[in-house]
Amino acid sequence: RFWKMAEGGEAQEVQFEFTDNTPAMVCTGARVYGNVKIGNGCVLHPRVSINAAEGASIEIGEKNVIEETVEISCNSGTLVIGRCNMLEVGCQLIDSNIGNQCLIEAKARLQNVQVADNCCVGAGVTCHGQSVPANTSIYAPRNDAVPGRDAETHQEYIAAHLALLRKRLVKFPDLEPVPS
């Protein structure tokens, strides 16, 4: 049983479970409400908000990273997030399903969207009521869809992102870059 303090100082029971009894990390300040299942190996950062309305449920697969201020809500039925996904800061998923190995970049907003496996939804993209086919990337400002995204491209993206972080972090005296 898990308890969170509601507004007004009342304790409310939070009903969620970790599948397979394998540890997942839910940081202090994350808010999880309703019928929510969180897979093993997941990390939920502070200020994440996950809300399954009464009669609805949310199933989050294993090894997902859900960063700060991400909002996930399901108003009816079951919202499913596959495995090995990255949901970056400030993105919103409203009644939307995500496949496996997807990257939902910062401030993306998906409402009633079905995202297949190995997709990238770019920063600031807003999608409503559509399906994103497997191996596709969508970028703002016009929500251009680029087919042909594969696992190798995803790995190249992650490597380029890490290289950029290493280069930028040396500019901050309180931070050290991740060793190569």
Coordinates of N, CA, C and O in Angstrom, one line a residue:
R1 N 0.8 -1.2 0.0 CA 0.0 0.0 0.0 C 0.9 1.2 0.0 O 1.9 1.3 0.7
F2 N 0.5 2.2 -0.8 CA 1.2 3.5 -0.9 C 0.2 4.6 -0.6 O -1.0 4.5 -0.9
W3 N 0.7 5.6 0.1 CA -0.1 6.7 0.5 C 0.5 8.0 0.0 O 1.7 8.2 0.1
K4 N -0.3 9.0 -0.5 CA 0.2 10.3 -0.8 C -0.6 11.3 -0.1 O -1.8 11.1 0.1
M5 N -0.1 12.5 0.2 CA -0.8 13.5 0.8 C -1.6 14.3 -0.3 O -1.0 14.7 -1.3
A6 N -2.9 14.4 -0.1 CA -3.7 15.1 -1.0 C -3.8 16.6 -0.6 O -3.4 16.9 0.5
E7 N -4.3 17.4 -1.5 CA -4.5 18.8 -1.1 C -5.4 18.9 0.1 O -6.4 18.1 0.3
G8 N -5.1 19.7 1.1 CA -5.9 19.8 2.3 C -5.3 18.9 3.4 O -5.9 18.9 4.5
G9 N -4.2 18.2 3.1 CA -3.6 17.4 4.1 C -4.1 16.1 4.4 O -3.7 15.4 5.3
E10 N -5.1 15.6 3.6 CA -5.6 14.2 3.8 C -4.8 13.2 3.1 O -4.4 13.4 1.9
A11 N -4.6 12.1 3.7 CA -3.9 11.0 3.1 C -4.8 10.2 2.2 O -5.9 9.9 2.6
Q12 N -4.4 9.9 0.9 CA -5.2 9.1 0.0 C -4.4 7.9 -0.4 O -3.2 8.0 -0.7
E13 N -5.0 6.8 -0.5 CA -4.3 5.6 -0.9 C -4.1 5.7 -2.5 O -4.9 6.1 -3.2
V14 N -2.9 5.3 -2.9 CA -2.5 5.2 -4.3 C -2.5 3.7 -4.6 O -1.8 3.0 -4.0
Q15 N -3.2 3.4 -5.6 CA -3.3 2.0 -6.0 C -2.4 1.7 -7.3 O -2.9 2.0 -8.4
F16 N -1.2 1.3 -7.1 CA -0.4 0.8 -8.2 C 0.4 -0.3 -7.8 O 0.6 -0.5 -6.6
E17 N 0.9 -1.1 -8.7 CA 1.7 -2.2 -8.4 C 2.9 -2.3 -9.3 O 2.9 -1.8 -10.4
F18 N 4.0 -2.9 -8.8 CA 5.2 -3.2 -9.6 C 5.1 -4.6 -10.1 O 5.0 -5.5 -9.3
T19 N 5.1 -4.8 -11.4 CA 5.0 -6.1 -12.0 C 6.2 -6.9 -11.7 O 7.3 -6.4 -11.6
D20 N 6.1 -8.2 -11.6 CA 7.2 -9.2 -11.4 C 8.0 -8.9 -10.1 O 9.0 -9.5 -9.9
N21 N 7.5 -8.1 -9.2 CA 8.2 -7.8 -7.9 C 9.6 -7.4 -8.1 O 10.4 -7.6 -7.2
T22 N 9.9 -6.9 -9.2 CA 11.3 -6.4 -9.5 C 11.3 -4.9 -9.2 O 10.4 -4.2 -9.6
P23 N 12.4 -4.3 -8.6 CA 12.3 -2.9 -8.3 C 12.2 -2.0 -9.5 O 12.8 -2.1 -10.5
A24 N 11.4 -1.0 -9.3 CA 11.3 0.2 -10.1 C 11.4 1.4 -9.2 O 11.2 1.2 -8.0
M25 N 11.9 2.5 -9.7 CA 12.1 3.6 -8.9 C 11.1 4.7 -9.2 O 11.0 5.2 -10.3
V26 N 10.3 5.1 -8.1 CA 9.4 6.1 -8.2 C 9.9 7.2 -7.3 O 9.8 7.0 -6.1
C27 N 10.4 8.3 -7.8 CA 11.0 9.3 -7.0 C 10.0 10.1 -6.2 O 8.8 10.2 -6.6
T28 N 10.4 10.6 -5.1 CA 9.6 11.5 -4.3 C 9.1 12.6 -5.1 O 9.8 13.2 -5.9
G29 N 7.8 12.9 -5.0 CA 7.2 14.0 -5.7 C 6.5 13.5 -7.0 O 5.8 14.3 -7.6
A30 N 6.7 12.3 -7.3 CA 5.9 11.7 -8.5 C 4.5 11.4 -7.9 O 4.3 11.0 -6.8
R31 N 3.5 11.7 -8.7 CA 2.1 11.5 -8.3 C 1.5 10.4 -9.2 O 1.4 10.6 -10.5
V32 N 1.0 9.3 -8.6 CA 0.4 8.2 -9.3 C -0.9 7.9 -8.7 O -1.0 7.6 -7.6
Y33 N -2.0 8.1 -9.6 CA -3.4 7.9 -9.1 C -4.1 6.9 -9.9 O -4.0 6.8 -11.1
G34 N -4.9 6.1 -9.3 CA -5.8 5.2 -9.9 C -5.2 3.8 -10.2 O -4.2 3.5 -9.5
N35 N -5.7 3.1 -11.1 CA -5.2 1.7 -11.4 C -4.1 1.8 -12.4 O -4.3 1.9 -13.6
V36 N -2.8 1.8 -11.8 CA -1.6 1.9 -12.6 C -0.7 0.8 -12.3 O -0.4 0.5 -11.2
K37 N -0.2 0.1 -13.4 CA 0.8 -0.9 -13.2 C 2.1 -0.4 -13.8 O 2.1 0.1 -14.9
I38 N 3.2 -0.5 -13.1 CA 4.5 0.0 -13.5 C 5.5 -1.2 -13.6 O 5.7 -2.0 -12.6
G39 N 6.0 -1.4 -14.8 CA 6.9 -2.6 -15.0 C 8.3 -2.4 -14.3 O 8.7 -1.4 -13.9
N40 N 9.0 -3.6 -14.2 CA 10.3 -3.6 -13.5 C 11.3 -2.7 -14.3 O 11.2 -2.5 -15.5
G41 N 12.2 -2.2 -13.5 CA 13.3 -1.4 -14.0 C 12.9 0.0 -14.5 O 13.7 0.8 -15.0
C42 N 11.6 0.5 -14.3 CA 11.2 1.8 -14.7 C 11.7 2.8 -13.7 O 12.0 2.6 -12.5
V43 N 11.9 4.1 -14.2 CA 12.3 5.2 -13.4 C 11.3 6.3 -13.6 O 11.1 6.7 -14.8
L44 N 10.6 6.8 -12.6 CA 9.7 7.9 -12.6 C 10.3 9.0 -11.9 O 10.6 8.9 -10.7
H45 N 10.7 10.1 -12.6 CA 11.3 11.3 -12.0 C 10.4 12.0 -11.1 O 9.1 11.8 -11.2
P46 N 10.9 13.0 -10.3 CA 10.0 13.8 -9.5 C 9.0 14.7 -10.4 O 9.4 14.9 -11.6
R47 N 7.9 15.0 -9.9 CA 6.9 15.8 -10.6 C 6.2 15.1 -11.8 O 5.6 15.8 -12.6
V48 N 6.4 13.8 -11.9 CA 5.6 13.1 -12.9 C 4.2 13.0 -12.4 O 4.0 12.8 -11.2
S49 N 3.2 13.0 -13.3 CA 1.8 12.9 -12.9 C 1.2 11.8 -13.8 O 1.2 11.9 -15.0
I50 N 0.8 10.7 -13.1 CA 0.1 9.6 -13.9 C -1.3 9.4 -13.2 O -1.4 9.2 -12.0
N51 N -2.3 9.5 -14.1 CA -3.7 9.5 -13.5 C -4.6 8.6 -14.4 O -4.8 9.0 -15.5
A52 N -5.0 7.5 -13.8 CA -6.0 6.7 -14.4 C -7.4 7.0 -13.8 O -7.5 6.8 -12.6
A53 N -8.3 7.5 -14.6 CA -9.6 7.9 -14.1 C -10.3 6.6 -13.6 O -9.9 5.5 -13.9
E54 N -11.4 6.8 -12.8 CA -12.2 5.7 -12.3 C -12.6 4.8 -13.5 O -13.2 5.3 -14.5
G55 N -12.4 3.5 -13.4 CA -12.8 2.6 -14.4 C -11.7 2.4 -15.5 O -11.9 1.6 -16.4
A56 N -10.7 3.3 -15.5 CA -9.6 3.2 -16.5 C -8.4 2.6 -15.9 O -8.3 2.5 -14.7
S57 N -7.4 2.2 -16.7 CA -6.2 1.7 -16.2 C -5.0 2.1 -17.1 O -5.2 2.5 -18.3
I58 N -3.8 2.1 -16.5 CA -2.6 2.5 -17.2 C -1.6 1.3 -17.0 O -1.4 1.0 -15.8
E59 N -1.0 0.8 -18.0 CA 0.0 -0.3 -17.9 C 1.3 0.3 -18.6 O 1.4 0.6 -19.7
I60 N 2.3 0.4 -17.7 CA 3.6 0.8 -18.2 C 4.6 -0.4 -18.2 O 4.8 -1.0 -17.1
G61 N 5.1 -0.7 -19.3 CA 6.0 -1.8 -19.5 C 7.4 -1.6 -18.8 O 7.6 -0.6 -18.1
E62 N 8.3 -2.5 -18.9 CA 9.5 -2.5 -18.2 C 10.5 -1.5 -18.8 O 10.5 -1.3 -20.0
K63 N 11.4 -1.1 -18.0 CA 12.6 -0.3 -18.4 C 12.3 1.0 -19.1 O 12.9 1.4 -20.1
N64 N 11.3 1.7 -18.7 CA 10.9 3.0 -19.2 C 11.5 4.1 -18.3 O 11.5 3.9 -17.1
V65 N 11.9 5.2 -18.9 CA 12.3 6.4 -18.2 C 11.3 7.5 -18.5 O 11.0 7.8 -19.6
I66 N 10.7 8.0 -17.4 CA 9.7 9.0 -17.5 C 10.2 10.2 -16.7 O 10.3 10.2 -15.4
E67 N 10.5 11.3 -17.4 CA 11.2 12.4 -16.8 C 10.3 13.4 -16.2 O 9.1 13.3 -16.2
E68 N 10.9 14.4 -15.6 CA 10.2 15.5 -14.8 C 9.0 16.1 -15.6 O 9.2 16.3 -16.8
T69 N 8.0 16.4 -14.9 CA 6.8 17.1 -15.4 C 6.0 16.4 -16.6 O 5.2 17.0 -17.2
V70 N 6.3 15.1 -16.8 CA 5.6 14.3 -17.8 C 4.2 14.1 -17.2 O 4.0 13.8 -16.0
E71 N 3.2 14.2 -18.0 CA 1.8 14.0 -17.6 C 1.2 12.9 -18.5 O 1.2 12.9 -19.7
I72 N 0.7 11.8 -17.8 CA 0.1 10.7 -18.5 C -1.3 10.5 -17.9 O -1.5 10.4 -16.7
S73 N -2.3 10.6 -18.7 CA -3.7 10.4 -18.2 C -4.5 9.5 -19.1 O -4.3 9.5 -20.4
C74 N -5.4 8.7 -18.5 CA -6.3 7.8 -19.2 C -7.7 8.0 -18.6 O -7.9 7.9 -17.4
N75 N -8.6 8.4 -19.5 CA -10.0 8.7 -19.1 C -10.9 7.5 -19.2 O -11.9 7.5 -18.5
S76 N -10.6 6.6 -20.1 CA -11.4 5.3 -20.2 C -10.5 4.3 -20.9 O -9.6 4.5 -21.5
G77 N -10.9 3.0 -20.6 CA -10.2 1.9 -21.2 C -8.8 1.7 -20.6 O -8.6 2.1 -19.4
T78 N -7.9 1.2 -21.4 CA -6.5 1.0 -20.9 C -5.5 1.7 -21.8 O -5.5 1.5 -23.0
L79 N -4.7 2.5 -21.2 CA -3.6 3.1 -21.9 C -2.3 2.3 -21.6 O -2.0 1.9 -20.5
V80 N -1.6 1.9 -22.7 CA -0.5 1.0 -22.6 C 0.8 1.7 -23.1 O 0.8 2.3 -24.2
I81 N 1.8 1.7 -22.3 CA 3.1 2.2 -22.7 C 4.0 0.9 -22.8 O 4.2 0.3 -21.7
G82 N 4.6 0.6 -23.9 CA 5.4 -0.6 -24.0 C 6.7 -0.5 -23.2 O 6.7 0.1 -22.1
R83 N 7.7 -1.2 -23.7 CA 9.0 -1.3 -22.9 C 10.1 -0.5 -23.5 O 10.1 -0.2 -24.7
C84 N 11.1 -0.1 -22.7 CA 12.3 0.6 -23.2 C 12.0 1.9 -23.9 O 12.6 2.2 -25.0
N85 N 11.1 2.7 -23.3 CA 10.8 4.0 -23.9 C 11.4 5.1 -23.1 O 11.7 5.0 -21.9
M86 N 11.6 6.3 -23.7 CA 12.0 7.5 -23.0 C 11.0 8.6 -23.2 O 10.7 8.9 -24.4
L87 N 10.4 9.0 -22.2 CA 9.4 10.1 -22.2 C 10.1 11.3 -21.6 O 10.3 11.4 -20.4
E88 N 10.4 12.3 -22.4 CA 11.3 13.4 -21.9 C 10.4 14.5 -21.2 O 9.2 14.5 -21.3
V89 N 11.1 15.4 -20.6 CA 10.6 16.5 -19.8 C 9.4 17.2 -20.4 O 9.4 17.6 -21.5
G90 N 8.3 17.2 -19.6 CA 7.1 18.0 -20.0 C 6.2 17.5 -21.1 O 5.3 18.2 -21.5
C91 N 6.5 16.2 -21.5 CA 5.6 15.7 -22.5 C 4.2 15.3 -21.9 O 4.2 15.0 -20.7
Q92 N 3.2 15.2 -22.7 CA 1.9 14.8 -22.3 C 1.3 13.7 -23.1 O 1.4 13.8 -24.3
L93 N 0.8 12.7 -22.5 CA 0.1 11.6 -23.1 C -1.3 11.5 -22.6 O -1.5 11.3 -21.4
I94 N -2.3 11.8 -23.4 CA -3.7 11.7 -23.0 C -4.4 10.7 -23.9 O -4.5 10.8 -25.1
D95 N -4.8 9.6 -23.2 CA -5.5 8.5 -23.9 C -4.7 8.0 -25.1 O -5.3 7.8 -26.2
S96 N -3.4 7.9 -25.0 CA -2.5 7.6 -26.1 C -1.7 6.3 -25.8 O -1.2 6.3 -24.6
N97 N -1.5 5.4 -26.7 CA -0.7 4.2 -26.5 C 0.6 4.4 -27.2 O 0.7 4.9 -28.3
I98 N 1.7 3.9 -26.5 CA 3.1 3.9 -27.1 C 3.6 2.5 -27.2 O 3.5 1.7 -26.3
G99 N 4.2 2.2 -28.3 CA 4.8 0.9 -28.5 C 6.1 0.7 -27.7 O 6.3 1.3 -26.6
N100 N 7.1 -0.1 -28.2 CA 8.3 -0.3 -27.6 C 9.4 0.5 -28.2 O 9.4 0.8 -29.4
Q101 N 10.5 0.8 -27.5 CA 11.7 1.5 -27.9 C 11.4 2.9 -28.6 O 11.9 3.2 -29.7
C102 N 10.5 3.6 -28.0 CA 10.1 4.9 -28.6 C 10.7 6.1 -27.8 O 11.0 5.9 -26.6
L103 N 10.9 7.2 -28.5 CA 11.4 8.4 -27.8 C 10.3 9.5 -28.0 O 10.0 9.8 -29.2
I104 N 9.8 9.9 -26.9 CA 8.8 11.0 -27.0 C 9.6 12.2 -26.4 O 9.9 12.3 -25.2
E105 N 9.9 13.2 -27.2 CA 10.8 14.3 -26.8 C 10.1 15.3 -26.0 O 8.8 15.3 -25.9
A106 N 10.8 16.2 -25.4 CA 10.3 17.3 -24.5 C 9.2 18.0 -25.1 O 9.2 18.4 -26.3
K107 N 8.2 18.3 -24.3 CA 7.0 19.1 -24.6 C 6.2 18.6 -25.7 O 5.3 19.3 -26.2
A108 N 6.4 17.3 -26.2 CA 5.4 16.8 -27.1 C 4.1 16.5 -26.5 O 4.0 16.2 -25.3
R109 N 3.0 16.6 -27.2 CA 1.7 16.4 -26.7 C 0.9 15.5 -27.6 O 0.7 15.8 -28.8
L110 N 0.5 14.3 -27.0 CA -0.2 13.3 -27.8 C -1.6 13.1 -27.2 O -1.7 12.8 -26.0
Q111 N -2.6 13.2 -28.0 CA -3.9 13.0 -27.5 C -4.7 12.0 -28.5 O -4.8 12.3 -29.6
N112 N -5.1 10.9 -27.9 CA -5.8 9.9 -28.7 C -4.9 9.4 -29.9 O -5.4 9.4 -31.0
V113 N -3.6 9.2 -29.6 CA -2.7 8.8 -30.6 C -2.2 7.4 -30.4 O -2.0 7.0 -29.2
Q114 N -2.0 6.6 -31.4 CA -1.4 5.3 -31.3 C 0.0 5.3 -32.0 O 0.1 5.5 -33.2
V115 N 1.0 5.1 -31.1 CA 2.4 5.2 -31.6 C 2.9 3.7 -31.7 O 2.9 3.1 -30.6
A116 N 3.4 3.3 -32.8 CA 3.9 1.9 -33.0 C 5.3 1.8 -32.5 O 5.8 2.8 -31.9
D117 N 6.0 0.7 -32.6 CA 7.3 0.5 -32.1 C 8.4 1.3 -32.8 O 8.3 1.6 -34.0
N118 N 9.4 1.7 -32.1 CA 10.6 2.3 -32.6 C 10.3 3.6 -33.3 O 10.8 3.9 -34.4
C119 N 9.6 4.5 -32.6 CA 9.2 5.8 -33.2 C 9.8 6.9 -32.4 O 10.2 6.7 -31.2
C120 N 9.9 8.1 -33.0 CA 10.4 9.3 -32.3 C 9.4 10.4 -32.6 O 9.1 10.6 -33.8
V121 N 8.9 10.9 -31.5 CA 8.0 12.1 -31.7 C 8.8 13.3 -31.1 O 9.2 13.3 -30.0
G122 N 9.1 14.2 -32.0 CA 10.0 15.3 -31.7 C 9.5 16.3 -30.7 O 8.3 16.4 -30.4
A123 N 10.4 17.1 -30.2 CA 10.1 18.1 -29.2 C 9.1 19.1 -29.8 O 9.1 19.6 -30.9
G124 N 8.1 19.4 -28.9 CA 7.1 20.3 -29.2 C 6.0 19.9 -30.2 O 5.1 20.6 -30.6
V125 N 6.1 18.6 -30.7 CA 5.1 18.1 -31.6 C 3.8 17.9 -30.9 O 3.7 17.5 -29.8
T126 N 2.7 18.3 -31.6 CA 1.3 18.1 -31.1 C 0.6 17.2 -32.0 O 0.5 17.5 -33.2
C127 N 0.1 16.0 -31.6 CA -0.7 15.1 -32.4 C -2.0 14.8 -31.8 O -2.1 14.6 -30.6
H128 N -3.0 14.7 -32.6 CA -4.4 14.4 -32.1 C -5.0 13.4 -33.0 O -5.0 13.5 -34.2
G129 N -5.5 12.3 -32.4 CA -6.3 11.3 -33.1 C -5.6 10.7 -34.4 O -6.3 10.5 -35.4
Q130 N -4.4 10.3 -34.3 CA -3.8 9.7 -35.5 C -2.9 8.5 -35.0 O -2.7 8.2 -33.9
S131 N -2.5 7.7 -36.0 CA -1.6 6.6 -35.8 C -0.2 6.9 -36.4 O -0.2 7.4 -37.5
V132 N 0.8 6.5 -35.6 CA 2.2 6.7 -36.1 C 2.7 5.3 -36.4 O 2.8 4.5 -35.5
P133 N 3.0 5.0 -37.7 CA 3.5 3.7 -38.1 C 4.9 3.4 -37.5 O 5.6 4.3 -37.1
A134 N 5.2 2.2 -37.4 CA 6.5 1.7 -36.8 C 7.6 2.4 -37.6 O 7.5 2.7 -38.8
N135 N 8.7 2.6 -36.9 CA 10.0 3.1 -37.5 C 9.8 4.5 -38.1 O 10.4 4.8 -39.2
T136 N 9.0 5.4 -37.5 CA 8.7 6.7 -38.0 C 9.2 7.8 -37.0 O 9.1 7.6 -35.8
S137 N 9.6 8.9 -37.5 CA 9.9 10.1 -36.7 C 9.0 11.2 -37.2 O 8.8 11.4 -38.3
I138 N 8.5 12.0 -36.2 CA 7.7 13.1 -36.5 C 8.4 14.3 -35.8 O 8.7 14.3 -34.7
Y139 N 8.5 15.4 -36.6 CA 9.2 16.6 -36.1 C 8.3 17.8 -36.3 O 7.5 17.9 -37.3
A140 N 8.4 18.8 -35.4 CA 7.7 20.1 -35.5 C 8.5 21.0 -36.5 O 9.7 20.7 -36.8
P141 N 8.0 22.0 -37.0 CA 6.7 22.6 -36.7 C 5.5 22.1 -37.4 O 4.4 22.4 -37.0
R142 N 5.7 21.4 -38.5 CA 4.6 20.9 -39.3 C 4.2 19.5 -39.1 O 3.4 18.9 -39.8
N143 N 4.8 18.8 -38.1 CA 4.6 17.4 -37.8 C 4.9 16.6 -39.0 O 4.2 15.7 -39.4
D144 N 6.1 16.9 -39.6 CA 6.5 16.1 -40.8 C 6.9 14.7 -40.3 O 7.6 14.5 -39.3
A145 N 6.3 13.7 -41.0 CA 6.6 12.3 -40.7 C 7.7 11.8 -41.6 O 7.7 12.0 -42.8
V146 N 8.8 11.2 -41.0 CA 9.9 10.7 -41.8 C 10.0 9.2 -41.6 O 10.3 8.7 -40.5
P147 N 9.6 8.4 -42.6 CA 9.6 7.0 -42.5 C 11.1 6.4 -42.5 O 12.0 7.1 -42.9
G148 N 11.2 5.2 -42.1 CA 12.5 4.5 -42.2 C 13.4 4.6 -41.0 O 14.5 4.2 -41.0
R149 N 12.8 5.0 -39.8 CA 13.6 5.0 -38.6 C 13.8 3.5 -38.1 O 12.8 2.8 -38.1
D150 N 15.0 3.1 -37.8 CA 15.3 1.8 -37.4 C 16.1 1.8 -36.1 O 16.5 2.9 -35.6
A151 N 16.3 0.6 -35.6 CA 17.1 0.5 -34.3 C 18.4 1.2 -34.4 O 18.9 1.8 -33.4
E152 N 19.1 1.0 -35.5 CA 20.5 1.6 -35.7 C 20.4 3.1 -35.6 O 21.2 3.8 -35.0
T153 N 19.4 3.7 -36.3 CA 19.2 5.1 -36.2 C 19.0 5.6 -34.8 O 19.5 6.6 -34.4
H154 N 18.2 4.8 -34.1 CA 17.9 5.2 -32.7 C 19.2 5.2 -31.9 O 19.4 6.1 -31.1
Q155 N 20.0 4.2 -32.1 CA 21.3 4.1 -31.4 C 22.2 5.3 -31.8 O 22.9 5.8 -30.9
E156 N 22.2 5.6 -33.0 CA 23.0 6.8 -33.5 C 22.5 8.1 -32.8 O 23.3 8.9 -32.4
Y157 N 21.2 8.2 -32.7 CA 20.6 9.4 -32.1 C 21.1 9.5 -30.6 O 21.5 10.5 -30.1
I158 N 21.0 8.4 -29.9 CA 21.4 8.3 -28.5 C 22.9 8.7 -28.4 O 23.3 9.5 -27.5
A159 N 23.7 8.1 -29.2 CA 25.2 8.4 -29.2 C 25.4 9.8 -29.4 O 26.3 10.5 -28.8
A160 N 24.8 10.4 -30.4 CA 24.9 11.9 -30.7 C 24.5 12.7 -29.6 O 25.1 13.7 -29.2
H161 N 23.4 12.3 -28.9 CA 22.9 13.1 -27.8 C 23.9 13.0 -26.6 O 24.1 14.1 -26.0
L162 N 24.4 11.9 -26.4 CA 25.4 11.8 -25.3 C 26.7 12.6 -25.6 O 27.2 13.2 -24.7
A163 N 27.1 12.6 -26.8 CA 28.3 13.4 -27.2 C 28.0 14.8 -27.0 O 28.9 15.6 -26.5
L164 N 26.8 15.3 -27.4 CA 26.5 16.7 -27.2 C 26.5 17.0 -25.7 O 27.0 18.1 -25.3
L165 N 25.9 16.1 -24.9 CA 25.9 16.4 -23.4 C 27.3 16.5 -22.9 O 27.6 17.4 -22.0
R166 N 28.2 15.6 -23.3 CA 29.6 15.6 -22.8 C 30.2 16.9 -23.2 O 31.0 17.5 -22.4
K167 N 30.0 17.4 -24.4 CA 30.6 18.6 -24.8 C 30.0 19.8 -24.0 O 30.8 20.7 -23.6
R168 N 28.7 19.8 -23.7 CA 28.1 21.0 -23.1 C 28.4 21.0 -21.6 O 28.5 22.0 -21.0
L169 N 28.4 19.8 -20.9 CA 28.6 19.7 -19.5 C 29.9 20.3 -19.0 O 30.0 20.8 -17.9
V170 N 31.0 20.3 -19.8 CA 32.2 20.8 -19.4 C 32.2 22.3 -19.2 O 33.0 22.9 -18.5
K171 N 31.1 23.0 -19.7 CA 31.0 24.4 -19.5 C 30.4 24.8 -18.1 O 30.4 25.9 -17.7
F172 N 30.0 23.8 -17.3 CA 29.4 24.0 -16.0 C 30.4 23.5 -15.0 O 30.6 22.3 -14.9
P173 N 31.0 24.3 -14.1 CA 32.0 23.9 -13.2 C 31.5 22.9 -12.2 O 32.3 22.1 -11.6
D174 N 30.2 22.9 -11.8 CA 29.7 22.0 -10.8 C 29.4 20.6 -11.4 O 29.0 19.7 -10.6
L175 N 29.5 20.4 -12.7 CA 29.1 19.1 -13.3 C 30.3 18.5 -14.0 O 31.2 19.3 -14.5
E176 N 30.4 17.2 -14.0 CA 31.4 16.6 -14.8 C 30.8 15.8 -15.9 O 29.8 15.2 -15.7
P177 N 31.5 15.7 -17.0 CA 30.9 14.9 -18.1 C 31.0 13.4 -17.8 O 31.9 13.0 -17.1
V178 N 30.1 12.7 -18.4 CA 30.1 11.2 -18.3 C 31.4 10.7 -19.0 O 31.6 11.1 -20.2
P179 N 32.2 9.8 -18.4 CA 33.4 9.3 -19.1 C 33.0 8.6 -20.4 O 31.9 8.0 -20.5
S180 N 33.8 8.6 -21.4 CA 33.6 7.9 -22.6 C 33.8 6.5 -22.5 O 34.5 6.0 -21.7

